[in-house]
Short mmCIF file of C-alpha atoms in Angstrom, two decimals:
data_model
loop_
_atom_site.label_atom_id
_atom_site.label_comp_id
_atom_site.label_asym_id
_atom_site.label_seq_id
_atom_site.Cartn_x
_atom_site.Cartn_y
_atom_site.Cartn_z
CA UNK A 224 19.84 14.87 -11.12
CA UNK A 225 16.81 14.28 -8.92
CA UNK A 226 13.28 14.53 -10.31
CA UNK A 227 11.49 17.74 -9.49
CA UNK A 228 7.85 18.55 -8.99
CA UNK A 229 6.30 21.41 -10.93
CA UNK A 230 3.76 22.93 -8.58
CA UNK A 231 2.50 26.31 -7.59
CA UNK A 232 3.21 25.64 -3.95
CA UNK A 233 1.66 28.75 -2.45
CA UNK A 234 -1.53 28.28 -4.43
CA UNK A 235 -1.76 24.65 -3.40
CA UNK A 236 -1.28 25.49 0.22
CA UNK A 237 -4.25 27.82 0.00
CA UNK A 238 -6.40 25.36 -1.93
CA UNK A 239 -5.67 22.10 -0.17
CA UNK A 240 -8.67 21.28 2.06
CA UNK A 241 -6.71 19.47 4.75
CA UNK A 242 -5.64 20.57 8.19
CA UNK A 243 -1.99 19.57 8.29
CA UNK A 244 -1.26 21.81 11.26
CA UNK A 245 -3.52 19.66 13.45
CA UNK A 246 -1.44 16.51 12.90
CA UNK A 247 2.13 16.60 14.14
CA UNK A 248 4.57 14.54 12.12
CA UNK A 249 6.32 12.02 14.31
CA UNK A 250 10.03 12.79 14.47
CA UNK A 251 11.79 9.49 15.12
CA UNK A 252 15.34 10.81 15.06
CA UNK A 253 15.63 10.07 18.78
CA UNK A 254 15.28 6.32 18.26
CA UNK A 255 18.24 3.98 18.55
CA UNK A 256 19.60 3.34 15.02
CA UNK A 257 19.64 -0.11 13.46
CA UNK A 258 22.74 -2.29 13.94
CA UNK A 259 25.53 -1.24 11.61
CA UNK A 260 25.05 -4.12 9.17
CA UNK A 261 21.37 -3.34 8.68
CA UNK A 262 21.88 0.41 8.60
CA UNK A 263 24.00 0.13 5.48
CA UNK A 264 21.49 -2.12 3.70
CA UNK A 265 18.40 0.06 4.04
CA UNK A 266 17.84 3.60 2.85
CA UNK A 267 17.08 6.00 5.67
CA UNK A 268 14.51 8.70 4.81
CA UNK A 269 14.90 12.18 6.28
CA UNK A 270 13.46 13.29 9.62
CA UNK A 271 10.96 16.06 10.20
CA UNK A 272 13.68 18.14 11.85
CA UNK A 273 15.34 18.38 8.43
CA UNK A 274 12.31 20.07 6.84
CA UNK A 275 12.69 23.76 6.01
CA UNK A 276 10.22 26.19 7.53
CA UNK A 277 8.87 27.42 4.23
CA UNK A 278 6.12 26.68 1.69
CA UNK A 279 7.78 23.42 0.63
CA UNK A 280 8.03 22.18 4.23
CA UNK A 281 4.39 23.07 4.84
CA UNK A 282 3.28 21.12 1.78
CA UNK A 283 5.30 18.09 2.87
CA UNK A 284 3.52 18.25 6.23
CA UNK A 285 0.18 18.49 4.47
CA UNK A 286 1.02 15.42 2.41
CA UNK A 287 1.96 13.60 5.58
CA UNK A 288 -1.32 14.57 7.25
CA UNK A 289 -3.30 13.36 4.26
CA UNK A 290 -1.33 10.11 4.20
CA UNK A 291 -2.03 9.14 7.80
CA UNK A 292 -5.57 10.57 8.03
CA UNK A 293 -6.86 10.08 4.51
CA UNK A 294 -10.42 9.10 5.31
CA UNK A 295 -11.05 12.22 7.39
CA UNK A 296 -9.15 14.74 5.27
CA UNK A 297 -10.24 13.51 1.83
CA UNK A 298 -13.63 11.86 2.44
CA UNK A 299 -14.81 12.63 -1.09
CA UNK A 300 -12.14 10.26 -2.44
CA UNK A 301 -12.33 7.49 0.17
CA UNK A 302 -15.20 5.03 0.02
CA UNK A 303 -14.17 2.74 2.87
CA UNK A 304 -12.56 2.91 6.32
CA UNK A 305 -8.90 2.94 5.31
CA UNK A 306 -6.01 5.40 5.29
CA UNK A 307 -2.90 5.24 3.11
CA UNK A 308 -0.88 4.34 6.18
CA UNK A 309 -2.80 1.08 6.71
CA UNK A 310 -0.89 -0.57 3.85
CA UNK A 311 2.28 1.57 4.02
CA UNK A 312 3.24 1.39 7.67
CA UNK A 313 5.18 3.84 9.83
CA UNK A 314 4.04 6.88 7.83
CA UNK A 315 5.19 5.28 4.58
CA UNK A 316 8.70 4.79 5.95
CA UNK A 317 8.85 1.12 6.91
CA UNK A 318 10.95 -1.16 4.73
CA UNK A 319 9.10 -4.21 3.34
CA UNK A 320 5.81 -2.34 3.75
CA UNK A 321 5.81 -0.61 0.34
CA UNK A 322 7.64 2.48 1.65
CA UNK A 323 7.19 5.67 -0.34
CA UNK A 324 10.93 6.36 -0.46
CA UNK A 325 11.41 3.17 -2.48
CA UNK A 326 8.41 3.69 -4.77
CA UNK A 327 8.77 7.32 -5.84
CA UNK A 328 12.17 7.03 -7.58
CA UNK A 329 10.93 4.08 -9.69
CA UNK A 330 8.28 6.03 -11.60
CA UNK A 331 7.31 6.49 -14.40
CA UNK A 332 6.94 2.71 -14.81
CA UNK A 333 4.95 0.23 -16.83
CA UNK A 334 2.18 -1.52 -14.88
CA UNK A 335 0.58 -4.68 -16.15
CA UNK A 336 -2.55 -3.82 -14.19
CA UNK A 337 -3.58 -1.12 -16.65
CA UNK A 338 -1.16 -2.03 -19.47
CA UNK A 339 0.49 1.38 -19.69
CA UNK A 340 3.37 3.43 -18.39
CA UNK A 341 2.14 5.14 -15.24
CA UNK A 342 3.31 8.34 -13.68
CA UNK A 343 3.57 8.46 -9.92
CA UNK A 344 0.38 10.53 -9.85
CA UNK A 345 -1.44 7.78 -11.75
CA UNK A 346 -0.13 5.21 -9.29
CA UNK A 347 -1.59 7.23 -6.43
CA UNK A 348 -4.88 7.54 -8.28
CA UNK A 349 -5.02 3.76 -8.49
CA UNK A 350 -4.64 3.51 -4.72
CA UNK A 351 -7.64 5.79 -4.24
CA UNK A 352 -9.73 3.87 -6.76
CA UNK A 353 -8.97 0.36 -5.53
CA UNK A 354 -7.42 0.20 -2.06
CA UNK A 355 -9.49 3.13 -0.82
CA UNK A 356 -12.57 2.12 -2.85
CA UNK A 357 -12.97 5.78 -3.70
CA UNK A 358 -14.72 5.68 -7.05
CA UNK A 359 -13.43 8.55 -9.17
CA UNK A 360 -9.92 9.33 -7.87
CA UNK A 361 -8.49 12.83 -7.41
CA UNK A 362 -7.25 14.49 -10.59
CA UNK A 363 -3.54 14.14 -11.30
CA UNK A 364 -3.07 17.87 -10.67
CA UNK A 365 -5.36 18.00 -7.64
CA UNK A 366 -4.18 19.37 -4.29
CA UNK A 367 -4.46 15.87 -2.79
CA UNK A 368 -2.31 14.08 -5.37
CA UNK A 369 0.20 16.93 -5.35
CA UNK A 370 0.55 16.91 -1.56
CA UNK A 371 1.02 13.14 -1.47
CA UNK A 372 3.54 13.34 -4.32
CA UNK A 373 5.54 16.04 -2.55
CA UNK A 374 5.52 14.03 0.68
CA UNK A 375 6.77 10.98 -1.24
CA UNK A 376 9.42 13.05 -3.01
CA UNK A 377 10.68 14.39 0.31
CA UNK A 378 10.98 10.89 1.80
CA UNK A 379 12.90 9.78 -1.32
CA UNK A 380 14.86 13.01 -1.80
CA UNK A 381 18.23 11.42 -1.05
CA UNK A 382 17.51 8.05 -2.65
CA UNK A 383 19.07 7.14 -6.03
CA UNK A 384 16.77 7.61 -9.00
CA UNK A 385 15.62 4.48 -10.81
CA UNK A 386 17.52 2.09 -8.54
CA UNK A 387 15.66 -0.79 -6.87
CA UNK A 388 16.08 -0.33 -3.12
CA UNK A 389 16.14 -3.13 -0.53
CA UNK A 390 12.83 -3.05 1.30
CA UNK A 391 10.76 -1.87 -1.68
CA UNK A 392 7.20 -3.18 -1.88
CA UNK A 393 6.26 -6.34 -0.01
CA UNK A 394 9.06 -8.82 -0.75
CA UNK A 395 7.68 -12.00 -2.31
CA UNK A 396 6.96 -15.03 -0.16
CA UNK A 397 6.94 -18.15 -2.30
CA UNK A 398 3.81 -20.26 -2.19
CA UNK A 399 4.46 -23.19 0.19
CA UNK A 400 4.53 -26.74 -1.11
CA UNK A 401 1.16 -27.34 0.56
CA UNK A 402 -0.39 -24.38 -1.23
CA UNK A 403 -2.85 -22.62 1.04
CA UNK A 404 -5.73 -23.68 3.26
CA UNK A 405 -8.66 -21.41 4.11
CA UNK A 406 -9.51 -23.65 7.04
CA UNK A 407 -6.00 -23.41 8.49
CA UNK A 408 -6.08 -19.69 7.80
CA UNK A 409 -9.21 -19.32 9.91
CA UNK A 410 -7.30 -20.78 12.85
CA UNK A 411 -4.33 -18.47 12.31
CA UNK A 412 -6.69 -15.51 12.04
CA UNK A 413 -8.43 -16.37 15.30
CA UNK A 414 -5.12 -16.84 17.09
CA UNK A 415 -3.12 -13.94 15.66
CA UNK A 416 -5.35 -11.35 13.97
CA UNK A 417 -8.81 -11.18 15.52
CA UNK A 418 -7.61 -9.34 18.62
CA UNK A 419 -6.92 -6.26 16.48
CA UNK A 420 -9.12 -6.70 13.40
CA UNK A 421 -12.17 -8.32 15.02
CA UNK A 422 -13.60 -11.80 14.78
CA UNK A 423 -15.52 -10.82 11.65
CA UNK A 424 -12.74 -8.77 10.08
CA UNK A 425 -14.64 -5.61 10.96
CA UNK A 426 -11.70 -3.73 12.47
CA UNK A 427 -11.91 -1.57 15.60
CA UNK A 428 -13.36 1.90 15.77
CA UNK A 429 -12.79 4.84 18.07
CA UNK A 430 -15.80 7.03 17.49
CA UNK A 431 -16.42 7.18 13.75
CA UNK A 432 -12.87 6.32 12.73
CA UNK A 433 -11.02 3.03 12.54
CA UNK A 434 -8.12 2.52 14.93
CA UNK A 435 -7.56 -0.92 13.38
CA UNK A 436 -8.58 -1.36 9.74
CA UNK A 437 -11.29 -3.74 8.55
CA UNK A 438 -9.99 -6.63 6.46
CA UNK A 439 -13.20 -7.49 4.65
CA UNK A 440 -16.73 -6.15 4.32
CA UNK A 441 -17.97 -2.81 3.01
CA UNK A 442 -15.25 -0.70 4.63
CA UNK A 443 -12.26 -2.70 3.38
CA UNK A 444 -10.32 -2.63 0.10
CA UNK A 445 -12.24 -3.65 -3.00
CA UNK A 446 -11.77 -6.59 -5.37
CA UNK A 447 -9.54 -4.52 -7.65
CA UNK A 448 -6.96 -3.72 -4.96
CA UNK A 449 -3.61 -5.44 -5.10
CA UNK A 450 -4.15 -6.75 -1.58
CA UNK A 451 -6.96 -9.02 -2.84
CA UNK A 452 -4.22 -11.22 -4.31
CA UNK A 453 -3.39 -13.95 -1.84
CA UNK A 454 0.31 -13.79 -2.73
CA UNK A 455 0.43 -10.01 -2.13
CA UNK A 456 -1.47 -10.21 1.15
CA UNK A 457 0.76 -13.09 2.26
CA UNK A 458 3.87 -11.00 1.59
CA UNK A 459 2.50 -8.03 3.52
CA UNK A 460 1.43 -10.24 6.42
CA UNK A 461 4.69 -12.19 6.54
CA UNK A 462 6.85 -9.08 6.84
CA UNK A 463 4.57 -6.85 8.90
CA UNK A 464 1.96 -8.75 10.89
CA UNK A 465 0.95 -9.16 13.64
CA UNK A 466 1.69 -5.49 14.17
CA UNK A 467 5.07 -5.13 15.85
CA UNK A 468 5.81 -8.84 15.36
CA UNK A 469 6.64 -9.01 11.67
CA UNK A 470 8.30 -12.24 10.44
CA UNK A 471 6.88 -14.16 13.40
CA UNK A 472 4.49 -16.18 11.21
CA UNK A 473 5.73 -18.95 8.96
CA UNK A 474 5.36 -18.68 5.19
CA UNK A 475 2.62 -21.30 5.42
CA UNK A 476 0.71 -19.35 8.06
CA UNK A 477 1.01 -16.14 6.03
CA UNK A 478 -0.40 -17.79 2.92
CA UNK A 479 -3.16 -19.56 4.83
CA UNK A 480 -4.40 -16.47 6.65
CA UNK A 481 -4.15 -14.36 3.49
CA UNK A 482 -6.39 -16.89 1.74
CA UNK A 483 -8.84 -16.82 4.63
CA UNK A 484 -9.03 -13.03 4.62
CA UNK A 485 -9.47 -12.88 0.85
CA UNK A 486 -12.15 -15.56 0.83
CA UNK A 487 -14.54 -12.98 2.30
CA UNK A 488 -16.61 -10.49 0.35
CA UNK A 489 -15.64 -6.89 -0.05
CA UNK A 490 -16.64 -4.02 -2.36
CA UNK A 491 -16.89 -4.90 -6.03
CA UNK A 492 -14.08 -4.37 -8.53
CA UNK A 493 -14.88 -0.96 -10.07
CA UNK A 494 -13.85 -2.39 -13.46
CA UNK A 495 -16.81 -4.80 -13.39
CA UNK A 496 -17.73 -5.65 -17.00
CA UNK A 497 -21.43 -5.64 -17.88
CA UNK A 498 -22.33 -6.74 -14.38
CA UNK A 499 -20.52 -10.04 -14.93
CA UNK A 500 -18.11 -11.45 -12.35
CA UNK A 501 -16.95 -14.05 -14.88
CA UNK A 502 -16.15 -11.53 -17.62
CA UNK A 503 -14.31 -9.41 -15.06
CA UNK A 504 -12.40 -12.43 -13.81
CA UNK A 505 -11.28 -13.40 -17.30
CA UNK A 506 -10.11 -9.89 -18.22
CA UNK A 507 -8.59 -8.67 -14.97
CA UNK A 508 -8.08 -11.53 -12.51
CA UNK A 509 -7.27 -14.73 -14.40
CA UNK A 510 -3.62 -13.76 -14.75
CA UNK A 511 -3.30 -11.47 -11.74
CA UNK A 512 -1.40 -13.50 -9.18
CA UNK A 513 -3.19 -15.94 -6.89
CA UNK A 514 -6.72 -14.83 -6.09
CA UNK A 515 -10.21 -16.16 -5.46
CA UNK A 516 -12.19 -13.65 -7.51
CA UNK A 517 -14.81 -15.45 -9.60
CA UNK A 518 -14.17 -18.80 -7.94
CA UNK A 519 -16.70 -20.81 -5.96
CA UNK A 520 -15.69 -21.56 -2.37
CA UNK A 521 -17.92 -23.84 -0.31
CA UNK A 522 -20.75 -23.29 -2.77
CA UNK A 523 -20.47 -19.50 -2.78
CA UNK A 524 -19.32 -17.41 -5.75
CA UNK A 525 -16.54 -15.11 -4.56
CA UNK A 526 -16.47 -11.61 -6.03
CA UNK A 527 -20.12 -10.66 -6.04
CA UNK A 528 -19.25 -7.55 -4.04
CA UNK A 529 -20.78 -5.97 -0.98
CA UNK A 530 -22.11 -2.51 -0.28
#
């Protein structure tokens, strides 16, 4: 039996302060399918054409709109320049880019990050708090969390419950024998990344909104986000970057450029303990993958935060 979502759908549709009707969901059913061997290996989420024209379908569309246009539609919960779709590509559909269809069926689940069993709503709250640098996240029963949950449920509605799917998360990329080099990463960044994300990691704007997300600085993810881990960023980069050319970088290049990106300042970890980077490092970062928080690089303490 599939999990179900207990919501008052009509009430949520009235309360949700987002304009889903202004953002058309991209229906990709016309695209050429994957080769037969790959098609069988990866779960295929439903298409928009399969959505019913009722309250449930409208709420799915609202969740989609919020997912791809988070900063504009939920500005009170987003403290930087990012949208959910910056880390979960292709509307949360793309395998090896933490697709929603592979995440939703695996919750509730224990997370070492907060040492508790998390509901899916709590997992979404964490994204707002850390990746979106949003301060206090939406309540678990808020219209925003509900819409995103329903969108995720719809994408996963035909996936098996509690079964690890190929393409979930960002598949690990083992640390190369040479480790990582920030200097080499700077070269990779200049050659492969700066054209989209800017020479200073500032991203690219169209008007007031980012067309390409910033990778460091005040409008990027904060020091508590999973992407601050070099190993996590390397996995995302290896499988998905440069955009449209995933898997074109070597493992070494992915690790090097991830280290370069995460050697730059960004907003402070909201869990900062007594104003101390060192206390925060010991409690939250010392055993959290490979990261530079609280370390000194070229004479500069990393993790002081930026506003």
